[in-house]
PDB file of C-alpha atoms in Angstrom:
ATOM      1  CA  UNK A  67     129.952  86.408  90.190  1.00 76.00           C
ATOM      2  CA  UNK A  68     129.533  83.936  92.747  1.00 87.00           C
ATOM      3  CA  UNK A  69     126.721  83.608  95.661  1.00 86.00           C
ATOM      4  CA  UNK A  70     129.142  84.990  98.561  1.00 86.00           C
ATOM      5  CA  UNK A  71     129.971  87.828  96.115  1.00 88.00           C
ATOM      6  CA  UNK A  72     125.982  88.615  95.265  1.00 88.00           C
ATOM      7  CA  UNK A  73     125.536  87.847  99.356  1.00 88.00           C
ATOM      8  CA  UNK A  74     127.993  90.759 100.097  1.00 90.00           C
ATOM      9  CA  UNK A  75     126.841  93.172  97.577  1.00 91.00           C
ATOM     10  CA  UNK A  76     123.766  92.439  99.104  1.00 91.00           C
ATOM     11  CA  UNK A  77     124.373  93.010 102.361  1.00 90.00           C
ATOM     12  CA  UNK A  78     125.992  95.947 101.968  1.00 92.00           C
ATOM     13  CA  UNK A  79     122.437  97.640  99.728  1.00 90.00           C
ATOM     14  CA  UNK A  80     120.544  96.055 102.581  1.00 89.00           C
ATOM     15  CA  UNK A  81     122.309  97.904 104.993  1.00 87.00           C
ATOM     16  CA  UNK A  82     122.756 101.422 102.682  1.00 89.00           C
ATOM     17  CA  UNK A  83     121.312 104.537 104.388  1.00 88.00           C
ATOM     18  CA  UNK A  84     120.415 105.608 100.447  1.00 92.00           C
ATOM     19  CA  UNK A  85     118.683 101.966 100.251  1.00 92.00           C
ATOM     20  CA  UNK A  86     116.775 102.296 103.261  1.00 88.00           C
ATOM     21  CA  UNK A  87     115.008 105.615 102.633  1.00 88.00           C
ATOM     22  CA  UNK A  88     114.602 104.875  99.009  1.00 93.00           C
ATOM     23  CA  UNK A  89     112.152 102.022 100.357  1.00 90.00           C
ATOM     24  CA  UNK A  90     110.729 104.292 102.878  1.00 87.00           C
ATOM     25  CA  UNK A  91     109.918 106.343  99.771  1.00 91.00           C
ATOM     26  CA  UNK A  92     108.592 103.776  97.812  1.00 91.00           C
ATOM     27  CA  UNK A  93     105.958 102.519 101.434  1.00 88.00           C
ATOM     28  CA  UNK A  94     104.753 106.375 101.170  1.00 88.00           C
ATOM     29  CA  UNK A  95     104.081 105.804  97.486  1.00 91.00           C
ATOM     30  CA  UNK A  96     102.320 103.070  98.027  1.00 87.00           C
ATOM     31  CA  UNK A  97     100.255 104.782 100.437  1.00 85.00           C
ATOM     32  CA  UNK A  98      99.648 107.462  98.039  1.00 88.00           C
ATOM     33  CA  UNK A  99      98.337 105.099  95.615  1.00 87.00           C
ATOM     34  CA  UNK A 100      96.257 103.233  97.608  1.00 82.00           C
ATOM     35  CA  UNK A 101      94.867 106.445  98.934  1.00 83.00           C
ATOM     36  CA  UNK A 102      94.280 107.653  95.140  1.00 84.00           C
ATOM     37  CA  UNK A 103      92.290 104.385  94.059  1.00 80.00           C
ATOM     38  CA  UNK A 104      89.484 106.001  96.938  1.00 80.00           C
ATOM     39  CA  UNK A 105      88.288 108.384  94.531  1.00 84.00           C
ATOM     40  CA  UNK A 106      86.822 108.074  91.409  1.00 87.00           C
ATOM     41  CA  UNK A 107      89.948 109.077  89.035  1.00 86.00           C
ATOM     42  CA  UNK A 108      89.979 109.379  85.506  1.00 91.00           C
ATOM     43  CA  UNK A 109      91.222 106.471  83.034  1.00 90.00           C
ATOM     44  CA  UNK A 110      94.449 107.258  82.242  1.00 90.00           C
ATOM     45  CA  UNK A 111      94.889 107.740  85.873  1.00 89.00           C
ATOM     46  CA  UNK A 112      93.933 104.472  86.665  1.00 87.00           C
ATOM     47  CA  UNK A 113      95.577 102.758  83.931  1.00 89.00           C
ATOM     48  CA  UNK A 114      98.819 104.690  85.800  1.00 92.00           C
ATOM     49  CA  UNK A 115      97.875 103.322  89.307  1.00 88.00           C
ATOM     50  CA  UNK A 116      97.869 100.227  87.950  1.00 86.00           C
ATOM     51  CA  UNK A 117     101.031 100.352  86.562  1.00 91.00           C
ATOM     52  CA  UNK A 118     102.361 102.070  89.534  1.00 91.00           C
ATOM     53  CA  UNK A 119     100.722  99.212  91.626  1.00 87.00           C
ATOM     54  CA  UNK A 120     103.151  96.435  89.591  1.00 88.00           C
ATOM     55  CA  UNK A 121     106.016  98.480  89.663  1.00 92.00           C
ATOM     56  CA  UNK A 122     105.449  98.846  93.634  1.00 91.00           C
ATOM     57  CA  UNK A 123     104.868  95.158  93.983  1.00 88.00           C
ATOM     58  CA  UNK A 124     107.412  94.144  91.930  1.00 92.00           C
ATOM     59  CA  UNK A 125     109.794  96.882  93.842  1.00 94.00           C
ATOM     60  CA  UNK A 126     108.710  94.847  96.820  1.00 91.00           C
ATOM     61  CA  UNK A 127     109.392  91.399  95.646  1.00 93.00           C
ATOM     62  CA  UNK A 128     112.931  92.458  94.872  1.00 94.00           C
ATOM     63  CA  UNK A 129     113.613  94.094  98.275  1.00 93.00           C
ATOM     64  CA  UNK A 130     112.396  91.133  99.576  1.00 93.00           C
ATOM     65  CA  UNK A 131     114.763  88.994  97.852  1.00 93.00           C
ATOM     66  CA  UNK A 132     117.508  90.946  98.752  1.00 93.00           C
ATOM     67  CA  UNK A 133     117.473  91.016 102.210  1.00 91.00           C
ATOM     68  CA  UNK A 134     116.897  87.175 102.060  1.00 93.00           C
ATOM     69  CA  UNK A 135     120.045  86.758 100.181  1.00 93.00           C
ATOM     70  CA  UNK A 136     121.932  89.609 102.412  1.00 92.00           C
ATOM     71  CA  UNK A 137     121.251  87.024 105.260  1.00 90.00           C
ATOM     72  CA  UNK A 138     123.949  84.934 106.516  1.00 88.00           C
ATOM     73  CA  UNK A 139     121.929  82.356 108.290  1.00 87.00           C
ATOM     74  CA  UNK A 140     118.667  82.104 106.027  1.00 86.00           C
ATOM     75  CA  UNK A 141     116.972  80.333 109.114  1.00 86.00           C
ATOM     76  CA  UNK A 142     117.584  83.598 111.038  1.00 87.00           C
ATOM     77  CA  UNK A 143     115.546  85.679 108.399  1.00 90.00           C
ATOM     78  CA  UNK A 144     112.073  83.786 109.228  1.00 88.00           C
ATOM     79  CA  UNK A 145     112.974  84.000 113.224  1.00 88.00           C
ATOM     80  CA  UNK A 146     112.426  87.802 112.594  1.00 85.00           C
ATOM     81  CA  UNK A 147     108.481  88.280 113.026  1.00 83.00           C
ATOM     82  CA  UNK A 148     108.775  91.436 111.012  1.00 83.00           C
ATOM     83  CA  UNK A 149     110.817  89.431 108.036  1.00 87.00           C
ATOM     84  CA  UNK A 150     107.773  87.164 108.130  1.00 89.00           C
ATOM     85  CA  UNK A 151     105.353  90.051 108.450  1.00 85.00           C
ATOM     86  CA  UNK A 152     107.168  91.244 105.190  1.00 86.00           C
ATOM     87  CA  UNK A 153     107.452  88.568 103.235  1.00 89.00           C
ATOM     88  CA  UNK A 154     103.359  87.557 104.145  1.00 87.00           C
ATOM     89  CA  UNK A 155     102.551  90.904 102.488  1.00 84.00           C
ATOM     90  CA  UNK A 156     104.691  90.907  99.800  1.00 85.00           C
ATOM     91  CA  UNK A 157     103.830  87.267  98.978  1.00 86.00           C
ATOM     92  CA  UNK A 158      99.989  88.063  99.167  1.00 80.00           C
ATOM     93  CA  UNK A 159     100.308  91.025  97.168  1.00 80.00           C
ATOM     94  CA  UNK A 160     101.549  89.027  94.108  1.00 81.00           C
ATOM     95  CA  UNK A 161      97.593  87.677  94.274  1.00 74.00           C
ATOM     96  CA  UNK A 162      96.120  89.109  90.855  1.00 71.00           C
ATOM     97  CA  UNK A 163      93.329  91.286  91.869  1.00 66.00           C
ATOM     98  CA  UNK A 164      91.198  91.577  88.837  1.00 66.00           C
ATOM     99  CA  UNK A 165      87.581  90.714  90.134  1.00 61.00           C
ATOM    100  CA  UNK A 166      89.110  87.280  91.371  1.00 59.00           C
ATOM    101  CA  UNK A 167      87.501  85.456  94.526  1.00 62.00           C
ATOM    102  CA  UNK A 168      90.802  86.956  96.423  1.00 61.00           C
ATOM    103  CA  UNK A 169      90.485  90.358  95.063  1.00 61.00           C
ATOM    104  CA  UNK A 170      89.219  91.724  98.639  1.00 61.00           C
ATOM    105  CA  UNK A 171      91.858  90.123 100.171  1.00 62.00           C
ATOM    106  CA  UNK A 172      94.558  91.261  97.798  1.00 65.00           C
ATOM    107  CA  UNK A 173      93.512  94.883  98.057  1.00 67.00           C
ATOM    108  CA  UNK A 174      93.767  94.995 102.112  1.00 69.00           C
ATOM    109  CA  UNK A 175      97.008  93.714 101.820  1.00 70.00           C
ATOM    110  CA  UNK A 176      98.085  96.025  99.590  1.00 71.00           C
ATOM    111  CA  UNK A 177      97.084  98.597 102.666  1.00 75.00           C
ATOM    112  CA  UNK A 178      99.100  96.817 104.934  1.00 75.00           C
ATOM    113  CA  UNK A 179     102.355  97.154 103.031  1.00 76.00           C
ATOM    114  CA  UNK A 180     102.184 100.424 104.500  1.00 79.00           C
ATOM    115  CA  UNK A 181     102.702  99.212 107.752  1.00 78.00           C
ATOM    116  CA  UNK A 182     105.761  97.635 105.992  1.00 80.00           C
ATOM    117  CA  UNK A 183     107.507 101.169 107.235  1.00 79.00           C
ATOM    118  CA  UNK A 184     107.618  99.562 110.881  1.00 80.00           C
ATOM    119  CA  UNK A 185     109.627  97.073 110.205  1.00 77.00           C
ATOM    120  CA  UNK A 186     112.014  99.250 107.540  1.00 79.00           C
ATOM    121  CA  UNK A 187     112.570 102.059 109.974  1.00 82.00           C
ATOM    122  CA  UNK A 188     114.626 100.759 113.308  1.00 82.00           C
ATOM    123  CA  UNK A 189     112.712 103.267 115.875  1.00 86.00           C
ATOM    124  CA  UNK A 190     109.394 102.755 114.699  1.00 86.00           C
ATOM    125  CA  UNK A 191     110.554  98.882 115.581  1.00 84.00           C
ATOM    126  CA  UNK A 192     111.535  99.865 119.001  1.00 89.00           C
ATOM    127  CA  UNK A 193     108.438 101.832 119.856  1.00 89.00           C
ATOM    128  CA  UNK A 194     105.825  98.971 118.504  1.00 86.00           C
ATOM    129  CA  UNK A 195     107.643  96.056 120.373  1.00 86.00           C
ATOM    130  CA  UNK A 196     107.611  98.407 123.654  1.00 90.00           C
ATOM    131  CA  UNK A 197     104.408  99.255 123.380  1.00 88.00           C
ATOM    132  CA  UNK A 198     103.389  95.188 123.002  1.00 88.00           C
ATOM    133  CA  UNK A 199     105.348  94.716 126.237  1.00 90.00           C
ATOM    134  CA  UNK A 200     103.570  97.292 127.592  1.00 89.00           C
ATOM    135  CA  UNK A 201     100.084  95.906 127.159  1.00 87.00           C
ATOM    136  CA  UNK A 202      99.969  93.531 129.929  1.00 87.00           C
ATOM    137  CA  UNK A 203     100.544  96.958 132.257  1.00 88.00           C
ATOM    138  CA  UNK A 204      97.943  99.111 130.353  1.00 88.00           C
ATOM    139  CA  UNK A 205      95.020  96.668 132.253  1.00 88.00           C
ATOM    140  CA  UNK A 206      96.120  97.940 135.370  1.00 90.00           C
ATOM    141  CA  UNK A 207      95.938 101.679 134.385  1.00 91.00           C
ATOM    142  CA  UNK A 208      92.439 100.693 133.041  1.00 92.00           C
ATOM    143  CA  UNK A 209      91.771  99.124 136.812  1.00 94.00           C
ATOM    144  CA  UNK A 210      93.019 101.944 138.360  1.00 95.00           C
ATOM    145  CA  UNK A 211      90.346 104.706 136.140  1.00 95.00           C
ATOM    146  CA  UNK A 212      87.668 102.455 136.722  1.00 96.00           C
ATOM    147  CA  UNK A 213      88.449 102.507 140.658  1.00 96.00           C
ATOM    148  CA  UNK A 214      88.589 106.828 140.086  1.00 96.00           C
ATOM    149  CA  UNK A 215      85.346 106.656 137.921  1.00 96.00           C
ATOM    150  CA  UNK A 216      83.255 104.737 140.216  1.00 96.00           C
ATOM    151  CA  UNK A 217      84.433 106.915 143.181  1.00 95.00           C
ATOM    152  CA  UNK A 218      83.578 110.224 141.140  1.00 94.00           C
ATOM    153  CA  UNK A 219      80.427 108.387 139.901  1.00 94.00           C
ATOM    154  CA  UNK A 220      79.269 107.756 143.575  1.00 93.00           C
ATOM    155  CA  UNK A 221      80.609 111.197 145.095  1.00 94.00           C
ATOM    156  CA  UNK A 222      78.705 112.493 142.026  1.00 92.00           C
ATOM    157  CA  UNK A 223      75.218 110.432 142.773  1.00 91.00           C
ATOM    158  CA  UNK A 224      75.616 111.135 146.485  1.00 89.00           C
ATOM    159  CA  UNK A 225      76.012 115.044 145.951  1.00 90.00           C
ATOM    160  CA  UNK A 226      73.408 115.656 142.643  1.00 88.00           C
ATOM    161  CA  UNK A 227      70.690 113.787 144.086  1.00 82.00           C
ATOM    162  CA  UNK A 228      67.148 115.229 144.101  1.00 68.00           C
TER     163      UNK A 228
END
């Protein structure tokens, strides 16, 4: 099998419906797990979230891979902030987190592959890049409360005073 062979095959998992949610269902098992290791859980449970932990990683490594492949124009990929987003957490999740200096680090950004489901679900995509061009806006809504507030807070002083 050659690389434009692999590159198609890949493509075409990249862009499966099937493919897709199975990932989505692998981000909610992740934040499962993550959620799990809050308690205090028994040792055979942690012994399996520790094994679920590499086979998530791992999971995530491969995805990871594939969509790199899948791309046509590998410069594209890293143009994409979310394919960089991505690949930071997946790449920093490899970090071994067994009482190392970078354990702390490792373990937060093993909660942020969780947000990983932004960037794997088209909509949620949509909504977070509207809502970042929408910032710039949201100071003038805060302008315009203030401006209510202070004329409430006045009206309010003015009429309640003793």
């Amino acid at each position: 099998m050659n690389y434009s062979s692999l590159q198609s095959l890949f493509y075409q998992l990249k862009n499966n419906r099937a493919f897709e949610l199975f990932v989505i269902f692998i981000i909610i098992i992740s934040a499962l797990e993550i959620g799990a290791k809050t308690y205090d859980l028994p040792v055979q449970a942690i012994a399996f979230t520790k094994m679920l932990d590499l086979f998530i990683t791992l999971f995530f490594l491969v995805e990871i891979v594939i969509r790199f492949v899948a791309e046509p124009n590998k410069r594209h990929f890293f143009k994409s902030g979310w394919n960089v987003f991505d690949t930071l957490v997946v790449v920093i999740s490899l970090i071994p987190i067994d009482d190392s200096e970078m354990a702390l680090l490792a373990r937060l950004v093993r909660v942020f592959r969780v947000l990983r489901m932004i960037s794997v679900i088209p909509e949620l995509r949509i909504l977070i890049n509207s809502l970042i061009k929408a910032l710039p806006q949201l100071g003038y809504v805060m302008l315009l409360m203030f401006i209510i507030f202070y004329i409430y807070a006045a009206v309010g002083s003015f009429l309640f005073q003793t």
